[in-house]
Coordinates of C-alpha atoms in Angstrom, one line a residue:
Chain A
M25 CA 177.5 139.1 28.6
R26 CA 177.7 137.3 25.4
G27 CA 175.0 135.2 23.9
A28 CA 173.3 134.2 20.7
D29 CA 170.3 135.9 19.1
T30 CA 168.2 133.0 17.9
L31 CA 166.1 135.2 15.6
S32 CA 168.9 136.9 13.6
G33 CA 171.2 134.0 14.0
G34 CA 174.2 136.1 15.1
P35 CA 176.1 136.5 18.4
V36 CA 175.2 139.4 20.7
T37 CA 177.1 141.2 23.4
I38 CA 175.2 143.0 26.1
E39 CA 176.8 145.0 28.9
A40 CA 174.8 144.6 32.1
D41 CA 175.2 145.5 35.8
M42 CA 173.1 142.5 37.0
V43 CA 172.1 139.3 35.3
V44 CA 169.1 137.3 36.4
L45 CA 168.9 133.8 35.1
A46 CA 165.3 132.4 34.6
A47 CA 165.2 128.9 35.8
A48 CA 164.0 126.5 33.1
M49 CA 160.4 125.3 33.3
R50 CA 159.1 121.9 32.5
P51 CA 155.6 120.5 32.8
A52 CA 154.6 118.7 36.0
D53 CA 155.2 115.0 36.3
G54 CA 152.2 112.9 35.2
V55 CA 150.9 115.5 32.8
E56 CA 150.9 112.9 30.0
Q57 CA 148.5 110.7 31.9
L58 CA 146.3 113.6 32.7
A59 CA 146.3 114.7 29.0
Q60 CA 145.4 111.2 27.9
K61 CA 142.6 111.1 30.4
F62 CA 141.1 114.3 29.0
N63 CA 142.1 113.5 25.4
V64 CA 144.1 116.7 25.2
G65 CA 147.0 116.8 22.8
Y66 CA 150.5 117.6 24.1
D67 CA 153.9 118.4 22.5
E68 CA 157.2 116.5 22.7
Y69 CA 158.0 118.3 26.0
G70 CA 154.7 117.5 27.6
F71 CA 153.1 121.0 27.3
L72 CA 149.4 120.8 26.5
L73 CA 148.3 122.0 23.1
E74 CA 145.6 124.4 22.2
S75 CA 143.2 123.6 19.3
H76 CA 144.6 126.6 17.4
P77 CA 146.7 129.4 19.0
K78 CA 145.0 132.2 17.1
L79 CA 141.5 130.9 16.1
R80 CA 140.6 128.8 19.1
P81 CA 142.8 129.9 22.0
V82 CA 142.5 128.0 25.4
E83 CA 140.3 125.4 23.7
T84 CA 141.6 121.9 23.3
A85 CA 140.9 119.0 20.9
S86 CA 138.3 117.8 23.4
A87 CA 135.1 119.7 23.5
G88 CA 134.5 121.3 26.9
V89 CA 138.1 121.0 28.1
Y90 CA 140.0 124.3 28.4
I91 CA 143.6 124.9 29.4
C92 CA 145.3 127.9 31.0
G93 CA 148.5 128.6 32.8
A94 CA 152.0 126.9 32.7
C95 CA 150.6 123.6 31.6
Q96 CA 150.4 125.1 28.1
A97 CA 153.8 126.8 27.9
P98 CA 156.2 128.5 30.3
K99 CA 154.6 131.7 31.4
D100 CA 154.5 134.2 34.3
I101 CA 151.6 135.0 36.7
P102 CA 150.0 137.9 34.8
E103 CA 149.9 135.8 31.6
S104 CA 148.5 132.8 33.5
V105 CA 145.8 135.0 35.0
A106 CA 144.9 136.5 31.6
Q107 CA 144.6 133.1 30.1
A108 CA 142.6 131.8 33.1
S109 CA 140.1 134.7 32.5
A110 CA 139.9 133.7 28.9
A111 CA 139.2 130.0 29.8
A112 CA 136.6 131.1 32.4
S113 CA 134.9 133.3 29.7
K114 CA 134.7 130.3 27.3
V115 CA 133.1 128.2 30.0
L116 CA 130.6 131.0 30.7
I117 CA 129.7 131.2 27.0
T118 CA 128.8 127.5 27.2
F119 CA 126.6 128.0 30.2
S120 CA 125.0 131.2 29.0
A121 CA 123.3 129.7 26.0
S122 CA 120.2 127.5 26.5
E123 CA 121.4 125.2 23.6
L124 CA 124.8 124.0 22.7
T125 CA 125.9 124.6 19.1
R126 CA 128.1 121.9 17.6
E127 CA 129.5 120.9 14.3
P128 CA 127.0 119.0 12.2
E129 CA 129.4 116.2 11.3
I130 CA 128.8 113.8 14.2
A131 CA 128.3 110.0 14.4
K132 CA 124.9 108.4 14.8
I133 CA 124.1 104.9 15.6
N134 CA 121.3 102.8 14.0
E135 CA 119.9 101.4 17.2
D136 CA 117.9 98.8 15.3
T137 CA 120.9 97.0 14.0
C138 CA 123.4 97.7 16.8
A139 CA 124.6 94.4 18.2
A140 CA 125.8 96.1 21.4
C141 CA 129.3 94.8 21.2
F142 CA 130.6 98.2 22.3
T143 CA 133.7 98.1 20.2
C144 CA 133.0 101.7 19.3
L145 CA 132.7 102.6 22.9
H146 CA 136.3 101.4 23.5
A147 CA 137.6 102.9 20.3
C148 CA 136.0 106.4 20.6
P149 CA 138.8 108.9 21.4
Y150 CA 136.3 111.3 23.1
H151 CA 134.3 108.8 25.2
A152 CA 131.3 110.1 23.3
I153 CA 129.6 106.7 23.1
E154 CA 127.6 105.3 26.0
Q155 CA 125.7 102.2 26.7
A156 CA 122.0 102.6 26.5
E157 CA 118.8 100.5 26.8
I158 CA 115.8 100.6 24.6
R159 CA 112.6 100.1 26.4
T160 CA 109.0 100.2 25.3
P161 CA 106.8 103.1 26.5
R162 CA 105.7 100.8 29.3
G163 CA 109.3 100.2 30.4
V164 CA 109.7 96.7 29.1
F165 CA 113.4 96.0 28.2
V166 CA 113.9 95.5 24.5
K167 CA 117.6 95.6 23.8
R168 CA 120.8 97.3 24.6
T169 CA 122.5 99.6 22.2
A170 CA 125.4 102.0 21.9
R171 CA 124.4 105.7 21.7
V172 CA 126.4 108.8 20.7
N173 CA 126.4 111.8 23.0
P174 CA 126.2 114.5 20.3
G175 CA 127.7 117.1 22.7
L176 CA 130.9 115.1 22.9
C177 CA 131.3 113.6 19.5
M178 CA 133.9 115.4 17.3
G179 CA 133.1 113.5 14.1
C180 CA 136.3 111.5 13.6
G181 CA 134.4 108.4 12.4
T182 CA 136.6 105.9 14.2
C183 CA 133.4 104.2 15.4
V184 CA 132.2 103.7 11.9
A185 CA 135.3 101.9 10.8
V186 CA 135.3 99.5 13.8
C187 CA 131.6 98.8 13.8
P188 CA 131.2 95.3 12.5
S189 CA 127.6 95.7 11.3
K190 CA 128.1 99.3 10.2
S191 CA 125.4 100.5 12.5
A192 CA 127.4 103.6 13.1
D193 CA 127.6 106.2 10.5
L194 CA 129.0 109.7 10.2
E195 CA 126.8 112.6 9.1
G196 CA 128.5 114.3 6.2
F197 CA 130.7 111.3 5.4
T198 CA 128.0 108.6 5.3
E199 CA 128.8 105.2 3.9
Q200 CA 126.3 105.9 1.1
E201 CA 128.2 109.1 0.2
I202 CA 131.6 107.6 0.3
Y203 CA 130.7 104.5 -1.7
S204 CA 129.0 106.7 -4.3
M205 CA 132.3 108.7 -4.5
V206 CA 134.4 105.6 -4.9
E207 CA 132.1 104.2 -7.5
S208 CA 132.1 107.3 -9.6
L209 CA 135.8 107.9 -9.3
V210 CA 137.2 104.9 -11.1
Chain B
M14 CA 140.0 113.4 -16.8
S15 CA 143.2 114.0 -18.7
D16 CA 144.5 110.5 -18.4
K17 CA 142.3 109.3 -21.4
P18 CA 144.3 109.4 -24.6
T19 CA 143.0 111.6 -27.3
E20 CA 141.2 110.0 -30.2
A21 CA 144.0 110.9 -32.6
A22 CA 146.6 109.3 -30.5
A23 CA 144.5 106.2 -30.0
C24 CA 144.3 105.7 -33.8
D25 CA 148.1 105.8 -34.2
R26 CA 149.2 103.3 -31.4
P27 CA 147.5 101.1 -28.8
A28 CA 146.2 103.2 -25.9
E29 CA 148.9 103.4 -23.2
F30 CA 147.9 102.0 -19.9
E31 CA 147.0 104.8 -17.5
P32 CA 146.8 103.5 -13.9
K33 CA 143.9 104.5 -11.8
I34 CA 144.9 105.2 -8.2
V35 CA 142.4 105.8 -5.5
A36 CA 143.7 107.7 -2.5
F37 CA 141.9 107.7 0.8
V38 CA 143.2 110.7 2.7
C39 CA 142.4 112.4 6.0
N40 CA 141.0 115.9 6.0
W41 CA 143.5 117.5 8.3
C42 CA 146.9 116.4 7.1
T43 CA 147.3 114.6 3.8
Y44 CA 144.4 116.5 2.2
L45 CA 146.0 119.7 3.2
G46 CA 149.4 118.4 2.0
A47 CA 147.9 117.6 -1.4
D48 CA 146.4 121.1 -1.4
L49 CA 149.7 122.6 -0.6
A50 CA 151.3 120.6 -3.4
G51 CA 148.7 122.3 -5.7
T52 CA 149.2 125.9 -4.3
T53 CA 152.9 125.6 -4.6
R54 CA 152.5 124.5 -8.3
L55 CA 154.1 121.1 -7.8
E56 CA 153.2 118.8 -10.7
Y57 CA 152.2 115.3 -10.1
P58 CA 150.3 112.7 -12.2
S59 CA 146.6 113.1 -12.5
N60 CA 146.0 109.4 -12.1
V61 CA 145.3 109.8 -8.4
R62 CA 141.7 110.2 -7.4
I63 CA 141.4 111.6 -3.9
I64 CA 138.6 110.7 -1.5
R65 CA 138.6 112.9 1.6
L66 CA 137.6 111.4 4.9
P67 CA 137.6 113.1 8.3
C68 CA 140.4 110.9 9.7
T69 CA 142.4 107.8 8.9
G70 CA 140.4 106.2 11.7
R71 CA 137.3 106.4 9.5
I72 CA 139.0 104.5 6.7
D73 CA 137.5 101.1 6.6
F74 CA 139.2 98.1 4.9
N75 CA 135.9 97.6 3.0
L76 CA 136.6 100.8 1.1
I77 CA 140.0 99.5 -0.1
I78 CA 138.4 96.3 -1.3
K79 CA 135.6 98.2 -3.0
A80 CA 138.1 100.4 -4.8
F81 CA 139.9 97.3 -6.2
E82 CA 136.6 95.7 -7.0
I83 CA 135.4 98.5 -9.2
G84 CA 138.7 98.8 -11.1
A85 CA 141.4 100.7 -9.1
D86 CA 144.9 99.6 -10.0
S87 CA 146.4 100.8 -6.7
V88 CA 145.2 102.2 -3.5
L89 CA 146.9 104.8 -1.3
V90 CA 145.9 105.4 2.3
S91 CA 147.4 108.4 4.0
G92 CA 146.9 110.4 7.1
C93 CA 148.6 112.4 9.8
H94 CA 151.9 111.4 11.3
P95 CA 151.7 109.5 14.7
G96 CA 151.0 112.0 17.4
D97 CA 149.6 114.6 15.0
C98 CA 146.1 113.3 14.6
H99 CA 143.5 116.0 14.8
Y100 CA 141.4 113.5 16.7
T101 CA 144.3 112.5 18.9
S102 CA 144.3 108.8 18.2
G103 CA 142.4 108.0 15.0
N104 CA 145.6 107.2 13.1
Y105 CA 146.8 104.8 15.9
H106 CA 143.5 102.9 15.5
A107 CA 144.0 102.9 11.7
R108 CA 147.6 101.7 12.0
R109 CA 146.6 98.7 14.0
R110 CA 143.9 97.7 11.6
W111 CA 146.3 98.2 8.6
I112 CA 148.8 95.9 10.2
L113 CA 146.2 93.1 10.5
F114 CA 144.7 93.9 7.1
R115 CA 148.0 93.6 5.3
E116 CA 148.6 90.2 6.9
L117 CA 145.2 89.1 5.7
L118 CA 145.9 90.3 2.2
G119 CA 149.3 88.6 2.3
A120 CA 147.6 85.3 3.3
L121 CA 145.3 85.7 0.3
G122 CA 148.3 86.2 -1.9
F123 CA 147.2 89.7 -2.7
D124 CA 149.9 91.8 -4.3
L125 CA 150.9 94.1 -1.4
G126 CA 152.8 96.3 -3.9
R127 CA 149.4 97.8 -4.8
V128 CA 148.4 99.0 -1.4
Y129 CA 150.3 101.9 0.0
F130 CA 150.2 103.5 3.4
T131 CA 151.8 106.8 4.2
W132 CA 151.9 109.6 6.7
I133 CA 151.9 112.9 5.0
S134 CA 151.4 116.1 7.0
A135 CA 149.8 119.4 5.9
A136 CA 153.3 120.8 5.3
E137 CA 154.6 118.0 3.2
G138 CA 153.4 119.0 -0.3
H139 CA 156.6 117.7 -1.7
K140 CA 156.2 114.3 -0.1
W141 CA 152.7 114.0 -1.6
Q142 CA 154.2 114.8 -5.0
E143 CA 156.9 112.2 -4.6
V144 CA 154.6 109.5 -3.3
V145 CA 152.0 110.0 -6.1
K146 CA 154.7 110.0 -8.7
E147 CA 156.3 106.9 -7.4
I148 CA 153.0 105.0 -7.0
T149 CA 151.9 105.9 -10.5
E150 CA 155.2 104.8 -12.0
K151 CA 155.2 101.5 -10.1
T152 CA 151.6 100.8 -11.0
R153 CA 152.3 101.7 -14.6
Q154 CA 155.0 99.0 -14.7
M155 CA 152.8 96.4 -12.9
G156 CA 150.0 96.9 -15.4
P157 CA 146.3 96.8 -14.8
Y158 CA 145.0 95.1 -11.7
T159 CA 142.9 92.0 -12.5
S160 CA 143.7 89.4 -9.7
L161 CA 140.5 89.9 -7.7
Y162 CA 138.3 88.7 -10.6
Q163 CA 140.6 86.7 -12.7
S164 CA 139.6 83.1 -13.4
P165 CA 141.8 80.7 -11.4
S166 CA 144.6 79.0 -13.1
A167 CA 143.8 75.3 -13.0
G168 CA 145.7 72.8 -10.9
V169 CA 147.3 75.1 -8.4
G170 CA 144.6 74.7 -5.8
A171 CA 144.8 71.0 -5.9
T172 CA 148.5 70.9 -5.1
L173 CA 148.2 72.5 -1.7
V174 CA 148.2 69.7 0.9
V175 CA 147.1 71.2 4.2
A176 CA 146.0 68.1 6.1
P177 CA 148.9 65.9 7.3
E178 CA 149.3 62.7 5.4
G179 CA 147.2 59.9 6.6
G180 CA 144.7 62.3 8.1
H181 CA 144.5 63.5 11.6
K182 CA 145.0 61.1 14.4
G183 CA 141.5 60.1 15.3
R184 CA 140.4 57.6 17.8
P185 CA 137.9 54.8 17.1
Y186 CA 134.4 55.8 18.3
D187 CA 133.6 54.2 21.6
A188 CA 130.9 55.8 23.6
G189 CA 131.8 56.3 27.2
V190 CA 135.5 55.7 26.7
W191 CA 136.2 59.0 28.4
G192 CA 135.5 59.5 32.0
G193 CA 133.1 62.2 33.1
E194 CA 129.9 61.3 31.2
A195 CA 128.2 60.0 34.4
E196 CA 129.4 63.0 36.4
L197 CA 128.2 65.4 33.7
R198 CA 124.7 63.9 33.7
E199 CA 124.6 63.9 37.5
A200 CA 125.7 67.6 37.6
C201 CA 123.0 68.5 35.1
R202 CA 120.3 66.6 37.0
R203 CA 121.3 68.4 40.1
L204 CA 121.2 71.8 38.4
L205 CA 117.9 71.2 36.8
E206 CA 116.3 69.7 39.9
E207 CA 117.5 72.6 42.1
G208 CA 116.2 75.0 39.6
K209 CA 119.5 76.7 39.2
V210 CA 119.2 76.5 35.5
K211 CA 116.3 76.1 33.1
V212 CA 118.1 74.5 30.2
V213 CA 121.3 72.5 29.7
I214 CA 123.0 73.0 26.4
G215 CA 125.1 69.9 25.8
Y216 CA 126.2 67.3 23.4
G217 CA 123.8 64.5 22.4
K218 CA 124.3 61.4 20.3
R219 CA 123.4 63.2 17.0
G220 CA 124.2 66.8 17.7
P221 CA 123.4 69.4 20.3
V222 CA 120.7 68.7 22.9
F223 CA 118.8 71.2 25.0
V224 CA 117.7 69.4 28.2
T225 CA 115.0 71.2 30.2
R226 CA 113.8 68.3 32.4
P227 CA 115.9 66.4 34.9
E228 CA 114.7 63.0 33.6
D229 CA 116.1 63.8 30.2
V230 CA 119.8 64.1 31.3
E231 CA 120.5 60.6 29.8
Q232 CA 120.4 62.3 26.4
L233 CA 123.7 64.0 27.3
V234 CA 126.9 62.4 26.2
W235 CA 130.6 63.1 26.6
N236 CA 133.0 61.4 24.2
D237 CA 135.4 62.1 21.4
R238 CA 132.7 63.1 19.0
C239 CA 131.8 66.2 21.1
L240 CA 133.5 68.5 18.6
A241 CA 131.0 71.4 18.1
N242 CA 131.4 74.7 19.9
L243 CA 128.1 75.0 21.7
T244 CA 128.5 78.6 22.6
V245 CA 127.0 79.5 19.2
Y246 CA 123.6 78.6 20.7
L247 CA 123.8 81.2 23.4
K248 CA 123.0 83.9 20.8
R249 CA 119.8 82.2 19.6
K250 CA 116.6 83.9 20.6
E251 CA 114.7 80.7 21.1
I252 CA 117.4 79.3 23.4
R253 CA 117.5 82.6 25.4
A254 CA 113.7 82.4 25.8
L255 CA 114.1 79.1 27.7
G256 CA 115.7 80.8 30.7
R257 CA 119.0 80.6 32.5
P258 CA 121.3 78.1 30.7
A259 CA 124.0 75.8 31.7
I260 CA 126.4 75.1 28.9
V261 CA 128.9 72.3 28.4
V262 CA 132.2 73.6 27.1
K263 CA 135.7 72.3 26.4
G264 CA 138.7 74.4 27.2
C265 CA 138.9 75.6 23.7
D266 CA 135.1 76.5 23.5
E267 CA 135.5 78.4 26.7
R268 CA 137.7 81.0 24.9
A269 CA 134.6 81.9 22.9
L270 CA 132.8 82.7 26.2
V271 CA 135.7 85.0 27.2
V272 CA 135.4 86.9 24.0
L273 CA 131.6 87.1 24.1
E274 CA 131.7 88.4 27.6
K275 CA 134.2 91.0 26.7
E276 CA 131.9 92.1 23.9
S277 CA 129.0 92.3 26.3
Q278 CA 127.1 89.6 24.5
I279 CA 126.7 87.3 27.5
D280 CA 126.6 87.8 31.2
R281 CA 128.7 85.2 32.8
K282 CA 126.7 85.5 36.1
E283 CA 123.5 84.6 34.2
M284 CA 124.7 81.1 33.2
H285 CA 126.3 78.0 34.6
V286 CA 129.4 76.8 32.8
L287 CA 130.2 73.1 32.9
G288 CA 133.8 72.7 31.8
M289 CA 134.8 69.4 30.4
A290 CA 138.4 68.4 30.6
C291 CA 139.3 67.2 27.1
Q292 CA 141.8 64.7 25.8
G293 CA 141.8 66.0 22.2
L294 CA 139.4 64.9 19.6
G295 CA 141.8 64.2 16.8
E296 CA 141.0 67.3 14.9
A297 CA 143.6 69.6 13.4
K298 CA 142.9 72.2 16.0
C299 CA 143.4 69.6 18.8
E300 CA 147.0 68.9 17.8
S301 CA 148.1 72.3 18.8
C302 CA 145.6 72.8 21.6
D303 CA 147.0 74.1 24.9
V304 CA 143.8 74.6 26.8
H305 CA 142.6 71.1 27.5
M306 CA 141.5 72.2 30.9
P307 CA 138.7 74.8 31.2
R308 CA 140.0 77.7 33.2
F309 CA 137.0 79.8 34.2
A310 CA 134.2 77.2 34.4
D311 CA 131.9 77.0 37.4
E312 CA 132.8 73.4 37.7
V313 CA 135.3 71.2 35.8
I314 CA 134.5 67.5 35.1
G315 CA 136.9 64.8 34.0
E316 CA 140.6 64.6 33.8
A317 CA 142.7 65.8 30.9
D318 CA 145.9 64.4 29.7
Q319 CA 148.4 67.2 29.9
H320 CA 150.3 67.8 26.7
P321 CA 150.5 71.5 26.1
A322 CA 151.4 72.2 22.5
E323 CA 154.5 74.1 21.5
T324 CA 153.8 77.6 20.2
G325 CA 155.3 76.9 16.8
E326 CA 153.0 74.0 16.2
R327 CA 150.0 76.2 16.1
W328 CA 150.9 77.6 12.8
K329 CA 151.9 74.2 11.3
S330 CA 148.8 74.1 9.0
L331 CA 149.7 77.5 7.6
Q332 CA 153.2 76.4 6.4
A333 CA 152.0 74.9 3.1
L334 CA 150.0 78.0 2.3
L335 CA 152.7 80.5 3.2
A336 CA 155.3 78.6 1.3
L337 CA 153.5 79.3 -2.0
P338 CA 154.5 82.3 -4.0
D339 CA 151.9 85.2 -3.9
A340 CA 150.4 84.5 -7.3
D341 CA 149.9 80.8 -6.6
R342 CA 148.3 81.7 -3.2
M343 CA 145.9 84.0 -4.9
S344 CA 145.2 81.3 -7.4
Y345 CA 144.6 78.7 -4.7
W346 CA 142.0 81.0 -3.0
A347 CA 140.4 81.8 -6.3
T348 CA 140.0 78.0 -6.9
E349 CA 138.6 77.6 -3.5
F350 CA 136.3 80.5 -3.5
E351 CA 135.0 79.5 -6.9
R352 CA 133.1 76.8 -5.1
C353 CA 131.6 79.2 -2.5
V354 CA 127.8 79.4 -3.0
K355 CA 127.4 82.1 -0.3
C356 CA 125.2 80.0 1.9
Y357 CA 126.7 81.8 4.9
A358 CA 127.0 78.6 6.9
C359 CA 130.4 79.8 8.0
R360 CA 128.7 82.8 9.5
Q361 CA 125.8 80.9 11.1
V362 CA 127.9 78.5 13.0
C363 CA 130.4 81.1 14.1
P364 CA 130.0 81.9 17.8
M365 CA 131.5 85.3 17.2
C366 CA 129.1 86.3 14.4
Y367 CA 126.2 87.6 16.3
C368 CA 125.2 90.9 14.6
E369 CA 121.5 91.2 14.1
R370 CA 122.1 92.5 10.6
C371 CA 125.2 91.2 8.9
L372 CA 127.1 93.7 6.8
V373 CA 126.6 91.6 3.8
E374 CA 122.9 92.2 4.1
K375 CA 123.2 95.9 4.2
N376 CA 122.2 97.4 0.8
R377 CA 122.3 101.1 1.3
P378 CA 125.0 101.2 0.2
T379 CA 125.9 97.6 -0.9
E380 CA 129.1 97.3 1.0
I381 CA 130.1 94.0 -0.5
E382 CA 128.9 92.3 -3.7
P383 CA 126.2 89.9 -2.5
S384 CA 126.3 87.6 -5.5
A385 CA 128.4 84.4 -5.5
T386 CA 130.8 85.6 -8.1
A387 CA 134.6 85.8 -7.9
K388 CA 134.5 89.4 -6.8
G389 CA 131.7 88.8 -4.3
N390 CA 133.2 85.7 -2.9
F391 CA 136.6 87.4 -2.3
A392 CA 134.9 90.4 -0.6
W393 CA 132.8 88.1 1.6
H394 CA 135.7 86.0 2.8
I395 CA 137.9 89.0 3.4
L396 CA 135.1 90.6 5.4
R397 CA 134.4 87.5 7.4
A398 CA 138.0 86.8 8.2
F399 CA 138.8 90.4 9.1
H400 CA 135.8 90.8 11.4
L401 CA 137.3 87.8 13.3
A402 CA 140.7 89.5 13.7
G403 CA 141.6 89.2 17.3
R404 CA 138.3 87.5 18.0
C405 CA 138.5 84.1 16.3
V406 CA 139.1 81.4 19.0
G407 CA 140.0 78.8 16.4
C408 CA 137.1 76.4 16.9
D409 CA 137.1 75.7 13.1
E410 CA 133.4 75.4 13.0
C411 CA 133.3 77.5 9.8
T412 CA 135.5 75.0 8.0
R413 CA 133.5 72.0 9.3
A414 CA 130.2 73.7 8.2
C415 CA 131.3 74.7 4.8
P416 CA 129.5 72.5 2.3
A417 CA 132.0 73.4 -0.4
G418 CA 134.9 72.2 1.8
I419 CA 136.8 75.5 1.7
D420 CA 139.6 75.6 4.3
L421 CA 138.4 78.8 5.9
R422 CA 140.4 78.3 9.0
L423 CA 143.6 79.1 7.2
L424 CA 142.4 82.7 6.9
N425 CA 141.5 82.8 10.6
L426 CA 144.8 81.2 11.5
S427 CA 146.8 83.8 9.5
L428 CA 145.1 86.6 11.4
A429 CA 145.5 84.8 14.7
K430 CA 149.2 84.4 13.9
A431 CA 149.5 88.1 13.0
A432 CA 147.7 89.1 16.2
E433 CA 150.1 87.0 18.3
E434 CA 153.3 88.0 16.4
H435 CA 152.5 91.8 16.3
F436 CA 150.6 92.3 19.4
G437 CA 151.2 89.3 21.6
Y438 CA 147.4 88.8 21.6
R439 CA 145.4 85.6 21.7
A440 CA 141.6 85.8 21.6
G441 CA 139.8 84.5 24.6
M442 CA 142.9 83.7 26.6
D443 CA 142.9 86.6 29.1
P444 CA 139.6 88.1 30.2
K445 CA 141.3 91.3 31.3
A446 CA 143.1 92.0 28.0
E447 CA 141.9 94.9 25.9
E448 CA 140.2 94.1 22.7
L449 CA 142.6 93.9 19.8
I450 CA 140.5 96.1 17.4
G451 CA 139.3 99.2 19.3
A452 CA 142.5 99.6 21.2
Y453 CA 145.9 100.7 20.1
S454 CA 149.5 101.0 21.3
L455 CA 152.0 103.7 20.6
Q456 CA 154.5 100.8 20.0
D457 CA 152.5 99.3 17.1
K458 CA 155.0 98.6 14.3
E459 CA 154.8 100.8 11.3
N460 CA 157.7 99.7 9.1
F461 CA 155.4 99.3 6.1
I462 CA 154.2 103.0 6.4
R463 CA 156.2 105.5 4.5

């Protein structure tokens, strides 16, 4: 049998008694919609992407969403099972701790000045912003506001840029810090 | 910084112009690309000052204006290639805003050769080098940037004729010439008597009236002077305190209701909308109006004459402005904005400006210059216009309210035109459409992004 060795770039010839052709694999139909729903990245073929193959395996760009099996790349059953165990362990890690540890750079919303237009809610790639109500201790309705779920926020700052009153701000990249930077640079 | 000439050199010849370029880059692609350029020992000019942000989605147009305001000669904005965003869609959101922002800058006559947008990935150190070299060279040739705070060259502003000759076709005032006034009063009396609403926000002889008793409905009028967009009163606390309102709207005002509902500012079920069929009030906006009949009102009163405008006509008022060369356009606006006293009447009458604290009042940090200087005025009008991108319903209240007579609607119109041309979007036309800002499409054009 003759073929090409893609690593060395040369032709190869193998003498064999039996040749088994592996059928090509492609992702399931509708995987794009699924990935968009969960905010998980995918490659040009439609296979889902891990955050980092070495440093953060089975994790995705969305916190709390893990992937395993042939949705990530063509693989066989033992590999899928191994990856599934890895994903299950990651989930267990989340549940075993009493508190969730997250990156400190997350958005916060100044609820005093929030006009409750919820543009940020539509723009947030992680659905980390929710509608909330401010009430007095006696339960009297004061106003509505947007509120960040710190467990879901990944700190991209899209909400800050779309917020018309700049009630949203991003810890670590606050307006104050960036404006100071701009002013001192020029 | 190394771009300052040494003292010895400065003595011999006039200091050579060294451009200052501010680059806003995303943390995950372009910043790493610039880093790679450094670690692979690629040389590029030191004129570029990098500001690292988490994502292009975080890059706000105010930052670009601020950079120019304090003396940048060019601005570069760069992030991950489409599809590569670390946050999956930040660059798509950014791209849509840039498209609109560039259109606004164009309408202001801003030199677009000074604002660059690129996608540079973490592996493209060479591209970073090329881009920075190219921008520095181009900026060096263009010279220092002064337009935002130059004094306007006299005369140019006066040559721009925006209104058609002979004024807009107005009708002589004749109260009651339009049908529907009696029906309107009757409908309001009924609503108030039955207790369905507590207050009717309508037109009176000398301005808006807020009728709370059935016997006062005679104060309401409906004629060709009913120009104001009354939806602006819905946001007022003192009006809200009166209770469930009924509001009189024309077809064009109703678009504001659609936008406000989309932005969760009003609850359509908590009000009664009295739609008035309109025959055009002779204003500039009426000439190209195609919503004479209210479409979503609870009840429609009167009969409109049907003359839907051709699409092209909507941008007629922009022709004179867009025909000017860039420099003259900038000069025109500089002349106009010189009269601006920052009274914020344009903001107060705008039904879409409802923030409890306007950005211009934010002082930690001061996002835009609050004084009525050339810089501050440009920043304010850019801010106001851009916040209305995809939201302005073209009621022209800002222009009518402006005591300095600045034709603010031209800025709103240019953005409305951009929204329609690029995204097929018209504010307040379709209650089901996604918001323009805050949504994105993979098909958004990016021919201006390198």
